[in-house]
Each structure stands twice: as structure tokens, then as C-alpha cells.
């Protein structure tokens, strides 16, 4: 046991339990935690003890100081130790120092502003057609399954060089592989099988690209040398898995959360539709307000003072990113969705050397999503279930039943 001890929430509260996050009660518990103990030792019946960090200043410090807090013992609370051991120093998110720089450098050309902008025109075409079909259908539908989980798959699969007829298969595998809501043995086995199939899929694609390179991420991972060294087969496969995870488990929740925000704040949606200058700020506020990653974990490699706590070498430290992004000492009215919030220093993409490499892509995707919706949809209405994800790793919705009210005005160019 360490001090200060976690003391807010119901007795017996387990922050590592996915079920806790299904009700949405975590927002209030975190608010209390920020006031009572920004860093506190939490004992979990599932994963043992760990430090819980809930404020923006201390959370930012943990994720930026890689000399004190490392990712090489896993960045996910309750992660499978065998999987972490097998990925460490090889997969970007659980590599540090020179290994991390080497692996990240190979990926970097695909994640510059210019590279991701080229993905945009294809996305805009597909997404416009998809939304037009949904509008035409004119029924209530699950926005997560039928809309927001779809378009990030198109973008990422195109980038990876996956043929379109295999996109749906990969999306299903990724959903299963990274879904921690069901803690049963059967679900764990299903996750293991899905991961194995993702690896097999990319092993096959990698071999195809070795001999016939294309303009895609897999070809880049296979053929690029950094300091005269290429990535090993295992490194390539682990990082393909990492990109699928990073790209498909986050953006859909941000977009679904955006729809919920626009349904809850219809006047804000009207402003965004009419004023393109608001779009950049809206994207940042979507990221802050939805904060899809629930946490980032680190392990201390020295004894360190953190706030009122003395963190010991070997302790696990969990930064609850959505809590940091609703820290009332940084964000005025933190629970409100305010699109002209300036500045908006959210840490939705993390910080320091592990700052999300996919951030430029995620921003382009969300911007494109708004720009496709704005001329078409006058209003979003929640028409049925809004089901929160039961996960301690992902903050988002499993289901969002909506109707979309089309804009029936004749576009100006058609009037001419
Ligand atoms: C709204 C969308 C997204 C959010 C909120 C998000 C959030 C994050 C966060 C918080 C981290 C840091 C993890 C840590 O410090 O341990 C991260 C890292 C990462 N993300 Fe994202 N991400 C998003 C989209 C994407 C996309 C689209 C991709 C790829 C296609 C991606 C790939 C990655 C990778 C590979 C890393 C590891 C980077 C490193 O360790 O250097 N992410 N992301």
C-alpha cells in the first residue's frame, strides 16, 4: 500500500473493471479525485495496486518524462504480460529510446500533413456516397456500426495496401482483437484468435509486398532502411497490428461522440454548418470532449516525487486521459462542448515521444466527416439506445441509435 490512498467513489470501486465505465459514473468520480488527490494509490482486485493520475499537469508530466516513466513494461493497464514481453522494443508504443526512434522514423513519411491530405479526396467521395445512402434510407440506425466505425477502416486499409474486398474482414478481426468489454475466458480466447488472424493476414500481405512493392504502409515497413537496418518481420507484423489498433479503435469513438454532441447541442451544429472557420476548433473540441483513449500507463524506473506521492521504482502509473481533459483548472466549463474554446490544450493524443503518430490523419478524418455532414444534415436526433462502451481502455459508445434530418434546401449551384 502507498500513500495517498484512493478514497473517492463507492467502497470497493475497481478502476480497472471495464463494467465501471458502462454507466458513465466515472466522470463524477474523476471530478472528486482531481479535487481530493490528483495522484493516489488505487488497489484493484483485478490487477493489483497502481497510481492513478487524474489532473492535466501531472498526467502531462508522466507521459512526457520518458526517463522516469517508461512504456516498455506495457502502456495498458491489465495487459497480458506475455504479449507485452513479446512486443517490447519492437512495437512503437511499447518501445522507448533508440528502438522507438528507429521504428517511428520508418512510419513517419505516412503521417506527415501532406501525406494524410492525399487520403482525403478518396475518403470524401466514399463518405459522401455512404451518407447520401443513409439519408435516402431515412430510418433510425446505429451510428457506430453503420457510420463511424466504417470510414476509418476505409482510410487505414487503403493506406496499408489492403484490397477493398478484404476491408470488412480486417475491421471485424480488429473489433474482436481489441474489445476488452467481456472478461470471460471465451472472449479472451476469441481475442487471441483474432490477433493471430491479423498477424497471419499481414504476414501474407508483407510477403506479397516484399516482391511487388506498392505505394502503401506495408511496403514502406518492409523496404525502408534506417541507419542501414530494416525492420524485422516480427517488428513489421507487430506494428501493423499497432496501426490497426491505433487507427480503428479511436477515431470511430471520436466521431460517434461528435454526433452525440451535435444532437445534444443543436445550436452548435447550426453554427458549425454555417461557419467553416469553426471547423478546426470543433475538431479539437471533439477530441477533448470525447477523449477516446481511457488511459495511458507507464512504469516508474526510479523513485520519483509526483504531486503529493512518492512513486517507487517499478510502480505502475495510470494517466486517465479523459479526466485530464476535463480538468477544471485548465478548461473552463470542462463538461460543456464549446467549439470556440481557445486555447484547447487537450492531451487526447498523449504527449512526449509517444504523441500519437496518427494525429494528423485523425484530424483530417474528423474534418472531412464534418465537411461531408454539414451541407447534408440539418440535425441529428437520438432515437433509441445510447450504450457506453464497458472498457477501462477505450472511452466511447458501443451503440448510438440516431435519425438524421436532411437539409432539404436546394444547393446554390443547382439553382443556377
Ligand atoms: C481520435 C483518434 C486518435 C486518438 C485519440 C489517439 C490517441 C493516441 C494516444 C493517446 C497515443 C499515446 C499512447 C501512449 O502514450 O502510450 C497514441 C499513440 C499512437 N497512435 Fe493514436 N490516436 C488516434 C488515432 C490514431 C490513428 C488514426 C493511428 C494510425 C493510423 C494511430 C496510431 C497510433 C500509434 C502507432 C501510436 C504509438 C505512437 C508511439 O508510440 O510513438 N492513432 N494515440
Tab-separated table of C-alpha atoms and ligand atoms in Angstrom:
chain	number	residue	atom	x	y	z
A	1	UNK	CA	0.000	0.000	0.000
A	2	UNK	CA	1.180	3.537	-0.775
A	3	UNK	CA	0.018	6.978	0.288
A	4	UNK	CA	-2.041	8.988	-0.566
A	5	UNK	CA	-4.599	6.254	-0.992
A	6	UNK	CA	-7.508	6.473	-3.448
A	7	UNK	CA	-10.611	7.312	-1.436
A	8	UNK	CA	-13.387	8.565	-3.727
A	9	UNK	CA	-16.293	6.643	-5.284
A	10	UNK	CA	-18.248	3.706	-3.876
A	11	UNK	CA	-16.390	1.425	-1.420
A	12	UNK	CA	-14.779	-1.398	-3.393
A	13	UNK	CA	-14.664	0.633	-6.615
A	14	UNK	CA	-12.258	-1.020	-9.069
A	15	UNK	CA	-10.901	1.419	-11.674
A	16	UNK	CA	-9.566	-1.489	-13.718
A	17	UNK	CA	-13.021	-3.081	-14.064
A	18	UNK	CA	-14.463	-2.471	-17.571
A	19	UNK	CA	-18.012	-2.501	-16.134
A	20	UNK	CA	-17.376	0.680	-14.132
A	21	UNK	CA	-17.203	2.680	-17.353
A	22	UNK	CA	-20.518	1.424	-18.771
A	23	UNK	CA	-22.617	3.691	-16.558
A	24	UNK	CA	-20.768	6.963	-17.170
A	25	UNK	CA	-20.279	7.402	-13.390
A	26	UNK	CA	-16.531	7.756	-13.922
A	27	UNK	CA	-16.864	11.461	-14.826
A	28	UNK	CA	-18.115	12.301	-11.358
A	29	UNK	CA	-15.627	10.004	-9.625
A	30	UNK	CA	-12.753	11.634	-11.512
A	31	UNK	CA	-14.043	15.111	-10.666
A	32	UNK	CA	-13.903	14.140	-6.987
A	33	UNK	CA	-10.461	12.565	-7.447
A	34	UNK	CA	-8.997	15.697	-9.063
A	35	UNK	CA	-10.112	17.690	-6.030
A	36	UNK	CA	-9.199	15.121	-3.368
A	37	UNK	CA	-5.976	13.544	-4.622
A	38	UNK	CA	-4.629	14.228	-8.153
A	39	UNK	CA	-2.313	11.233	-7.681
A	40	UNK	CA	-3.495	8.363	-5.495
A	41	UNK	CA	-2.691	4.691	-4.959
A	42	UNK	CA	-5.572	2.515	-6.097
A	43	UNK	CA	-5.909	-1.160	-5.157
A	44	UNK	CA	-7.646	-3.197	-7.837
A	45	UNK	CA	-8.960	-6.705	-7.247
A	46	UNK	CA	-8.083	-7.478	-10.864
A	47	UNK	CA	-4.632	-6.057	-11.463
A	48	UNK	CA	-3.248	-5.155	-8.035
A	49	UNK	CA	-2.115	-1.684	-6.972
A	50	UNK	CA	-1.237	1.250	-9.224
A	51	UNK	CA	-1.005	5.044	-9.101
A	52	UNK	CA	-3.979	6.843	-10.586
A	53	UNK	CA	-3.340	10.297	-12.084
A	54	UNK	CA	-6.360	12.487	-12.872
A	55	UNK	CA	-5.086	16.052	-13.452
A	56	UNK	CA	-3.768	17.674	-16.627
A	57	UNK	CA	-0.473	18.915	-15.156
A	58	UNK	CA	0.554	15.639	-13.544
A	59	UNK	CA	-0.790	13.484	-16.376
A	60	UNK	CA	1.199	15.523	-18.909
A	61	UNK	CA	4.293	15.188	-16.775
A	62	UNK	CA	4.054	11.393	-16.600
A	63	UNK	CA	3.576	10.858	-20.335
A	64	UNK	CA	6.306	13.332	-21.300
A	65	UNK	CA	9.074	12.229	-18.904
A	66	UNK	CA	10.281	9.044	-20.501
A	67	UNK	CA	13.446	8.969	-18.404
A	68	UNK	CA	11.338	8.440	-15.266
A	69	UNK	CA	8.258	6.697	-16.665
A	70	UNK	CA	8.738	4.081	-19.376
A	71	UNK	CA	6.386	2.331	-21.791
A	72	UNK	CA	8.495	-0.803	-22.109
A	73	UNK	CA	6.550	-2.652	-19.443
A	74	UNK	CA	3.255	-2.039	-21.222
A	75	UNK	CA	1.077	1.025	-21.698
A	76	UNK	CA	-2.218	-0.677	-20.981
A	77	UNK	CA	-3.500	-1.490	-17.513
A	78	UNK	CA	-4.098	-5.216	-17.087
A	79	UNK	CA	-2.370	-6.023	-20.399
A	80	UNK	CA	-1.295	-9.601	-20.952
A	81	UNK	CA	2.357	-9.749	-19.661
A	82	UNK	CA	3.321	-12.400	-22.238
A	83	UNK	CA	2.039	-10.214	-25.104
A	84	UNK	CA	3.894	-7.201	-23.693
A	85	UNK	CA	7.146	-9.201	-23.381
A	86	UNK	CA	6.848	-10.363	-26.960
A	87	UNK	CA	6.192	-6.820	-28.306
A	88	UNK	CA	8.530	-4.757	-26.163
A	89	UNK	CA	11.299	-2.814	-28.032
A	90	UNK	CA	9.662	-3.943	-31.305
A	91	UNK	CA	6.238	-2.308	-31.369
A	92	UNK	CA	6.329	1.502	-31.403
A	93	UNK	CA	4.002	2.085	-28.481
A	94	UNK	CA	5.976	-0.208	-26.137
A	95	UNK	CA	9.457	0.801	-27.315
A	96	UNK	CA	11.499	3.626	-25.832
A	97	UNK	CA	14.743	5.464	-26.701
A	98	UNK	CA	16.702	4.402	-29.791
A	99	UNK	CA	14.358	1.484	-30.662
A	100	UNK	CA	11.372	3.800	-30.547
A	101	UNK	CA	13.061	6.449	-32.709
A	102	UNK	CA	14.118	3.849	-35.290
A	103	UNK	CA	10.650	2.290	-35.604
A	104	UNK	CA	8.848	5.633	-35.598
A	105	UNK	CA	11.179	7.009	-38.298
A	106	UNK	CA	10.186	4.199	-40.673
A	107	UNK	CA	6.487	5.050	-40.256
A	108	UNK	CA	6.901	8.840	-40.301
A	109	UNK	CA	6.557	9.574	-44.064
A	110	UNK	CA	2.977	8.246	-43.993
A	111	UNK	CA	1.897	10.556	-41.201
A	112	UNK	CA	3.012	13.992	-42.365
A	113	UNK	CA	0.334	16.613	-43.034
A	114	UNK	CA	0.917	16.314	-46.781
A	115	UNK	CA	0.740	12.513	-46.890
A	116	UNK	CA	-2.534	12.321	-44.981
A	117	UNK	CA	-4.135	15.071	-47.053
A	118	UNK	CA	-3.777	12.858	-50.120
A	119	UNK	CA	-6.030	10.258	-48.403
A	120	UNK	CA	-8.758	12.856	-48.043
A	121	UNK	CA	-10.246	13.010	-51.549
A	122	UNK	CA	-10.977	9.274	-51.671
A	123	UNK	CA	-12.471	9.413	-48.159
A	124	UNK	CA	-14.666	12.365	-49.083
A	125	UNK	CA	-16.002	10.524	-52.136
A	126	UNK	CA	-16.813	7.309	-50.277
A	127	UNK	CA	-18.188	9.015	-47.187
A	128	UNK	CA	-20.444	11.344	-49.225
A	129	UNK	CA	-21.937	8.377	-51.086
A	130	UNK	CA	-22.376	6.444	-47.838
A	131	UNK	CA	-24.101	9.336	-46.047
A	132	UNK	CA	-26.334	10.019	-49.073
A	133	UNK	CA	-27.437	6.360	-48.963
A	134	UNK	CA	-28.208	6.604	-45.230
A	135	UNK	CA	-30.208	9.799	-45.801
A	136	UNK	CA	-32.095	8.149	-48.663
A	137	UNK	CA	-32.924	5.174	-46.428
A	138	UNK	CA	-34.495	7.576	-43.944
A	139	UNK	CA	-34.628	5.205	-40.954
A	140	UNK	CA	-33.256	5.126	-37.443
A	141	UNK	CA	-29.826	3.443	-37.393
A	142	UNK	CA	-26.860	2.656	-35.157
A	143	UNK	CA	-24.369	5.415	-35.995
A	144	UNK	CA	-21.453	3.465	-34.533
A	145	UNK	CA	-21.905	0.284	-36.519
A	146	UNK	CA	-23.223	1.818	-39.752
A	147	UNK	CA	-21.240	5.028	-39.954
A	148	UNK	CA	-18.436	5.939	-37.579
A	149	UNK	CA	-16.799	2.506	-37.429
A	150	UNK	CA	-16.794	2.334	-41.223
A	151	UNK	CA	-14.872	5.295	-42.596
A	152	UNK	CA	-11.644	4.990	-40.524
A	153	UNK	CA	-11.424	1.419	-41.840
A	154	UNK	CA	-11.561	2.614	-45.439
A	155	UNK	CA	-8.768	5.121	-44.838
A	156	UNK	CA	-6.472	2.833	-42.892
A	157	UNK	CA	-6.935	-0.196	-45.128
A	158	UNK	CA	-6.220	1.961	-48.185
A	159	UNK	CA	-3.039	3.257	-46.507
A	160	UNK	CA	-1.921	-0.227	-45.523
A	161	UNK	CA	-2.483	-1.520	-49.080
A	162	UNK	CA	-5.282	-3.939	-48.114
A	163	UNK	CA	-7.500	-4.748	-51.129
A	164	UNK	CA	-11.055	-3.315	-50.689
A	165	UNK	CA	-12.708	-6.752	-50.701
A	166	UNK	CA	-10.772	-7.600	-47.516
A	167	UNK	CA	-11.527	-4.393	-45.566
A	168	UNK	CA	-14.642	-5.700	-43.801
A	169	UNK	CA	-12.859	-8.874	-42.692
A	170	UNK	CA	-9.994	-6.896	-41.141
A	171	UNK	CA	-12.368	-4.491	-39.405
A	172	UNK	CA	-14.230	-7.415	-37.789
A	173	UNK	CA	-10.957	-9.005	-36.649
A	174	UNK	CA	-9.745	-5.729	-35.143
A	175	UNK	CA	-13.037	-5.207	-33.299
A	176	UNK	CA	-12.726	-8.634	-31.682
A	177	UNK	CA	-8.992	-8.389	-31.000
A	178	UNK	CA	-9.193	-5.130	-29.048
A	179	UNK	CA	-12.579	-5.462	-27.337
A	180	UNK	CA	-11.960	-5.887	-23.602
A	181	UNK	CA	-15.599	-5.473	-22.521
A	182	UNK	CA	-16.135	-9.209	-21.995
A	183	UNK	CA	-13.721	-10.665	-19.442
A	184	UNK	CA	-14.832	-14.293	-19.871
A	185	UNK	CA	-12.345	-16.990	-20.923
A	186	UNK	CA	-14.230	-17.473	-24.172
A	187	UNK	CA	-13.894	-13.775	-25.038
A	188	UNK	CA	-10.176	-13.832	-24.163
A	189	UNK	CA	-9.720	-16.837	-26.460
A	190	UNK	CA	-11.622	-15.038	-29.232
A	191	UNK	CA	-9.325	-12.013	-28.801
A	192	UNK	CA	-6.253	-14.267	-29.055
A	193	UNK	CA	-7.558	-15.927	-32.212
A	194	UNK	CA	-8.405	-12.569	-33.810
A	195	UNK	CA	-4.880	-11.243	-33.102
A	196	UNK	CA	-3.365	-14.399	-34.607
A	197	UNK	CA	-5.503	-13.925	-37.731
A	198	UNK	CA	-4.461	-10.260	-38.056
A	199	UNK	CA	-0.829	-11.371	-37.869
A	200	UNK	CA	-1.409	-14.096	-40.470
A	201	UNK	CA	-3.175	-11.631	-42.740
A	202	UNK	CA	-0.323	-9.115	-42.582
A	203	UNK	CA	2.325	-11.857	-42.871
A	204	UNK	CA	0.788	-12.780	-46.184
A	205	UNK	CA	0.442	-9.147	-47.341
A	206	UNK	CA	4.027	-8.456	-46.256
A	207	UNK	CA	5.337	-11.315	-48.423
A	208	UNK	CA	3.347	-10.028	-51.392
A	209	UNK	CA	4.801	-6.518	-50.882
A	210	UNK	CA	8.343	-7.822	-50.427
A	211	UNK	CA	8.419	-8.907	-54.064
A	212	UNK	CA	5.917	-6.441	-55.518
A	213	UNK	CA	6.094	-3.203	-53.515
A	214	UNK	CA	3.231	-0.735	-53.771
A	215	UNK	CA	2.611	2.784	-52.543
A	216	UNK	CA	1.425	1.698	-49.101
A	217	UNK	CA	2.499	1.481	-45.465
A	218	UNK	CA	3.256	-2.244	-45.533
A	219	UNK	CA	5.662	-1.777	-48.474
A	220	UNK	CA	7.336	1.094	-46.610
A	221	UNK	CA	7.752	-1.009	-43.462
A	222	UNK	CA	9.245	-3.860	-45.486
A	223	UNK	CA	11.689	-1.858	-47.606
A	224	UNK	CA	12.801	1.200	-45.606
A	225	UNK	CA	16.232	1.218	-44.001
A	226	UNK	CA	17.138	3.407	-41.037
A	227	UNK	CA	20.889	3.559	-40.313
A	228	UNK	CA	21.365	0.650	-42.716
A	229	UNK	CA	18.838	-1.501	-40.871
A	230	UNK	CA	15.409	-2.748	-41.958
A	231	UNK	CA	12.606	-3.692	-39.577
A	232	UNK	CA	12.492	-7.413	-38.754
A	233	UNK	CA	9.490	-9.499	-39.795
A	234	UNK	CA	8.237	-9.529	-36.217
A	235	UNK	CA	8.599	-5.763	-35.926
A	236	UNK	CA	6.632	-5.243	-39.143
A	237	UNK	CA	3.793	-7.513	-38.030
A	238	UNK	CA	3.573	-6.043	-34.539
A	239	UNK	CA	3.451	-2.528	-35.932
A	240	UNK	CA	0.777	-3.408	-38.497
A	241	UNK	CA	-1.280	-4.695	-35.551
A	242	UNK	CA	-0.463	-1.475	-33.663
A	243	UNK	CA	-1.635	0.710	-36.547
A	244	UNK	CA	-4.884	-1.224	-36.866
A	245	UNK	CA	-5.447	-0.787	-33.145
A	246	UNK	CA	-4.473	2.903	-33.089
A	247	UNK	CA	-6.430	3.793	-36.204
A	248	UNK	CA	-9.615	1.786	-35.760
A	249	UNK	CA	-10.251	1.815	-32.027
A	250	UNK	CA	-10.137	5.577	-31.517
A	251	UNK	CA	-11.427	7.704	-34.415
A	252	UNK	CA	-14.827	5.878	-34.542
A	253	UNK	CA	-15.443	6.817	-30.897
A	254	UNK	CA	-14.467	10.437	-31.518
A	255	UNK	CA	-16.866	10.645	-34.489
A	256	UNK	CA	-19.712	8.906	-32.627
A	257	UNK	CA	-19.150	11.260	-29.682
A	258	UNK	CA	-19.271	14.180	-32.124
A	259	UNK	CA	-22.695	13.090	-33.375
A	260	UNK	CA	-23.909	12.820	-29.781
A	261	UNK	CA	-22.528	16.310	-29.094
A	262	UNK	CA	-24.250	17.772	-32.182
A	263	UNK	CA	-27.522	16.074	-31.182
A	264	UNK	CA	-27.199	17.450	-27.639
A	265	UNK	CA	-26.132	20.956	-28.763
A	266	UNK	CA	-28.211	21.555	-31.943
A	267	UNK	CA	-27.432	25.282	-31.961
A	268	UNK	CA	-23.701	24.477	-32.036
A	269	UNK	CA	-24.233	22.208	-35.036
A	270	UNK	CA	-26.038	25.060	-36.833
A	271	UNK	CA	-23.094	27.373	-36.164
A	272	UNK	CA	-20.545	24.803	-37.348
A	273	UNK	CA	-22.545	24.124	-40.523
A	274	UNK	CA	-22.616	27.804	-41.428
A	275	UNK	CA	-19.097	28.828	-40.495
A	276	UNK	CA	-16.167	26.834	-41.950
A	277	UNK	CA	-13.800	28.853	-39.745
A	278	UNK	CA	-15.209	26.961	-36.760
A	279	UNK	CA	-14.242	23.529	-38.067
A	280	UNK	CA	-10.653	23.378	-36.751
A	281	UNK	CA	-11.809	24.382	-33.261
A	282	UNK	CA	-14.677	21.892	-33.477
A	283	UNK	CA	-12.275	19.053	-34.292
A	284	UNK	CA	-10.119	19.938	-31.259
A	285	UNK	CA	-13.178	20.138	-29.014
A	286	UNK	CA	-14.437	16.781	-30.302
A	287	UNK	CA	-11.059	15.297	-29.375
A	288	UNK	CA	-11.068	16.866	-25.902
A	289	UNK	CA	-14.730	16.164	-25.119
A	290	UNK	CA	-14.702	12.564	-26.362
A	291	UNK	CA	-11.096	11.612	-25.394
A	292	UNK	CA	-11.340	8.067	-26.822
A	293	UNK	CA	-8.291	6.533	-25.083
A	294	UNK	CA	-9.302	5.997	-21.460
A	295	UNK	CA	-5.747	5.784	-20.167
A	296	UNK	CA	-2.037	5.554	-20.896
A	297	UNK	CA	0.050	3.559	-18.457
A	298	UNK	CA	3.728	3.879	-17.591
A	299	UNK	CA	6.136	2.177	-15.177
A	300	UNK	CA	8.474	4.206	-12.953
A	301	UNK	CA	12.161	3.358	-13.389
A	302	UNK	CA	13.295	5.395	-10.370
A	303	UNK	CA	11.813	6.714	-7.147
A	304	UNK	CA	10.058	9.945	-8.173
A	305	UNK	CA	8.007	12.617	-6.391
A	306	UNK	CA	4.757	13.154	-8.247
A	307	UNK	CA	2.395	15.674	-6.649
A	308	UNK	CA	1.932	14.501	-3.051
A	309	UNK	CA	3.014	10.973	-3.870
A	310	UNK	CA	6.365	9.235	-3.641
A	311	UNK	CA	6.284	6.876	-6.623
A	312	UNK	CA	8.677	3.950	-6.207
A	313	UNK	CA	10.755	2.286	-8.886
A	314	UNK	CA	8.667	-0.442	-10.529
A	315	UNK	CA	5.286	1.128	-9.689
A	316	UNK	CA	2.689	1.329	-12.427
A	317	UNK	CA	1.268	4.798	-13.074
A	318	UNK	CA	-2.021	5.189	-14.939
A	319	UNK	CA	-2.933	8.541	-16.507
A	320	UNK	CA	-6.706	8.828	-17.027
A	321	UNK	CA	-6.619	10.977	-20.171
A	322	UNK	CA	-10.329	11.969	-20.307
A	323	UNK	CA	-10.072	13.173	-16.713
A	324	UNK	CA	-7.011	15.304	-17.568
A	325	UNK	CA	-9.011	16.736	-20.487
A	326	UNK	CA	-11.800	17.826	-18.139
A	327	UNK	CA	-9.512	19.363	-15.537
A	328	UNK	CA	-11.360	22.482	-14.368
A	329	UNK	CA	-8.090	24.288	-13.599
A	330	UNK	CA	-7.238	24.165	-17.322
A	331	UNK	CA	-10.615	24.083	-19.105
A	332	UNK	CA	-13.441	26.426	-18.147
A	333	UNK	CA	-16.808	24.594	-18.016
A	334	UNK	CA	-14.991	21.345	-18.822
A	335	UNK	CA	-18.116	19.219	-19.315
A	336	UNK	CA	-19.559	21.606	-21.897
A	337	UNK	CA	-18.933	21.162	-25.623
A	338	UNK	CA	-17.538	24.582	-26.647
A	339	UNK	CA	-16.266	24.725	-30.222
A	340	UNK	CA	-14.605	28.145	-29.922
A	341	UNK	CA	-12.572	27.172	-26.883
A	342	UNK	CA	-9.163	28.903	-27.158
A	343	UNK	CA	-6.694	27.631	-26.210
A	344	UNK	CA	-7.627	23.967	-26.082
A	345	UNK	CA	-4.516	22.193	-24.777
A	346	UNK	CA	-6.089	18.719	-24.533
A	347	UNK	CA	-3.857	15.664	-24.275
A	348	UNK	CA	-6.174	13.371	-26.191
A	349	UNK	CA	-3.216	12.290	-28.364
A	350	UNK	CA	-0.890	11.864	-25.387
A	351	UNK	CA	2.395	13.771	-25.314
A	352	UNK	CA	6.176	13.449	-25.458
A	353	UNK	CA	7.867	10.939	-27.760
A	354	UNK	CA	4.783	8.677	-27.917
A	355	UNK	CA	2.497	11.519	-29.049
A	356	UNK	CA	0.049	9.822	-31.415
A	357	UNK	CA	1.709	9.385	-34.798
A	358	UNK	CA	-1.768	9.138	-36.357
A	359	UNK	CA	-2.908	12.541	-35.039
A	360	UNK	CA	-2.672	14.347	-38.432
A	361	UNK	CA	-4.682	11.537	-40.036
A	362	UNK	CA	-7.313	11.515	-37.278
A	363	UNK	CA	-7.711	15.298	-37.600
A	364	UNK	CA	-8.145	15.068	-41.398
A	365	UNK	CA	-10.715	12.279	-40.980
A	366	UNK	CA	-12.761	14.247	-38.432
A	367	UNK	CA	-12.580	17.412	-40.508
A	368	UNK	CA	-13.732	15.526	-43.597
A	369	UNK	CA	-16.548	13.929	-41.562
A	370	UNK	CA	-17.851	17.372	-40.542
A	371	UNK	CA	-17.484	18.792	-44.047
A	372	UNK	CA	-19.442	15.907	-45.585
A	373	UNK	CA	-22.195	16.152	-42.948
A	374	UNK	CA	-22.559	19.956	-42.840
A	375	UNK	CA	-24.309	20.567	-46.195
A	376	UNK	CA	-26.402	17.397	-45.933
A	377	UNK	CA	-27.620	17.066	-42.358
A	378	UNK	CA	-29.744	19.777	-40.728
A	379	UNK	CA	-29.987	17.968	-37.391
A	380	UNK	CA	-29.074	14.741	-35.607
A	381	UNK	CA	-31.649	13.207	-33.244
A	382	UNK	CA	-31.039	10.452	-30.721
A	383	UNK	CA	-33.823	7.986	-31.489
A	384	UNK	CA	-33.003	4.977	-29.315
A	385	UNK	CA	-30.227	3.288	-27.367
A	386	UNK	CA	-27.098	5.165	-26.324
A	387	UNK	CA	-24.859	2.430	-24.919
A	388	UNK	CA	-21.498	3.290	-23.403
A	389	UNK	CA	-18.543	1.007	-24.001
A	390	UNK	CA	-17.623	-1.107	-20.985
A	391	UNK	CA	-13.876	-0.719	-21.144
A	392	UNK	CA	-11.106	0.669	-18.985
A	393	UNK	CA	-9.037	1.286	-22.127
A	394	UNK	CA	-11.478	2.913	-24.545
A	395	UNK	CA	-13.849	5.734	-23.736
A	396	UNK	CA	-16.759	5.710	-26.137
A	397	UNK	CA	-20.036	4.317	-27.339
A	398	UNK	CA	-20.908	0.794	-28.396
A	399	UNK	CA	-24.230	1.899	-29.801
A	400	UNK	CA	-25.799	5.224	-30.764
A	401	UNK	CA	-29.234	4.969	-32.326
A	402	UNK	CA	-29.997	8.114	-34.357
A	403	UNK	CA	-32.026	9.644	-37.132
A	404	UNK	CA	-30.567	12.297	-39.402
A	405	UNK	CA	-32.749	15.175	-40.585
A	406	UNK	CA	-31.653	16.024	-44.130
A	407	UNK	CA	-31.132	19.575	-45.306
A	408	UNK	CA	-33.893	19.965	-47.892
A	409	UNK	CA	-32.693	23.295	-49.239
A	410	UNK	CA	-31.666	23.186	-52.893
A	411	UNK	CA	-27.896	23.712	-53.092
A	412	UNK	CA	-26.986	27.101	-54.630
A	413	UNK	CA	-25.219	25.534	-57.633
A	414	UNK	CA	-28.377	23.575	-58.560
A	415	UNK	CA	-30.486	26.774	-58.523
A	416	UNK	CA	-28.328	28.387	-61.167
B	1	LIG	C1	-9.036	10.241	-32.491
B	1	LIG	C2	-8.101	9.421	-32.878
B	1	LIG	C3	-6.906	9.001	-32.056
B	1	LIG	C4	-6.623	9.187	-30.737
B	1	LIG	C5	-7.456	9.912	-29.716
B	1	LIG	C6	-5.334	8.572	-30.478
B	1	LIG	C7	-4.685	8.602	-29.246
B	1	LIG	C8	-3.398	8.137	-29.039
B	1	LIG	C9	-2.656	8.280	-27.802
B	1	LIG	C10	-3.180	8.883	-26.511
B	1	LIG	C11	-1.429	7.747	-28.001
B	1	LIG	C12	-0.273	7.699	-26.991
B	1	LIG	C13	-0.231	6.399	-26.223
B	1	LIG	C14	0.814	6.428	-25.137
B	1	LIG	O1	1.373	7.479	-24.840
B	1	LIG	O2	1.071	5.370	-24.552
B	1	LIG	C15	-1.388	7.248	-29.345
B	1	LIG	C16	-0.305	6.625	-29.909
B	1	LIG	C17	-0.346	6.027	-31.155
B	1	LIG	N1	-1.361	6.120	-32.090
B	1	LIG	FE1	-3.062	7.172	-31.893
B	1	LIG	N2	-4.882	8.016	-31.634
B	1	LIG	C18	-5.802	8.263	-32.628
B	1	LIG	C19	-5.710	7.908	-33.958
B	1	LIG	C20	-4.699	7.162	-34.483
B	1	LIG	C21	-4.587	6.754	-35.857
B	1	LIG	C22	-5.575	7.161	-36.955
B	1	LIG	C23	-3.480	5.962	-35.959
B	1	LIG	C24	-2.882	5.251	-37.144
B	1	LIG	C25	-3.400	5.075	-38.281
B	1	LIG	C26	-2.860	5.912	-34.646
B	1	LIG	C27	-1.723	5.213	-34.341
B	1	LIG	C28	-1.008	5.374	-33.171
B	1	LIG	C29	0.290	4.759	-32.939
B	1	LIG	C30	1.040	3.832	-33.888
B	1	LIG	C31	0.704	5.193	-31.676
B	1	LIG	C32	2.039	4.886	-30.987
B	1	LIG	C33	2.958	6.082	-31.181
B	1	LIG	C34	4.281	5.961	-30.441
B	1	LIG	O3	4.361	5.157	-29.512
B	1	LIG	O4	5.221	6.657	-30.819
B	1	LIG	N3	-3.623	6.644	-33.784
B	1	LIG	N4	-2.596	7.510	-29.968
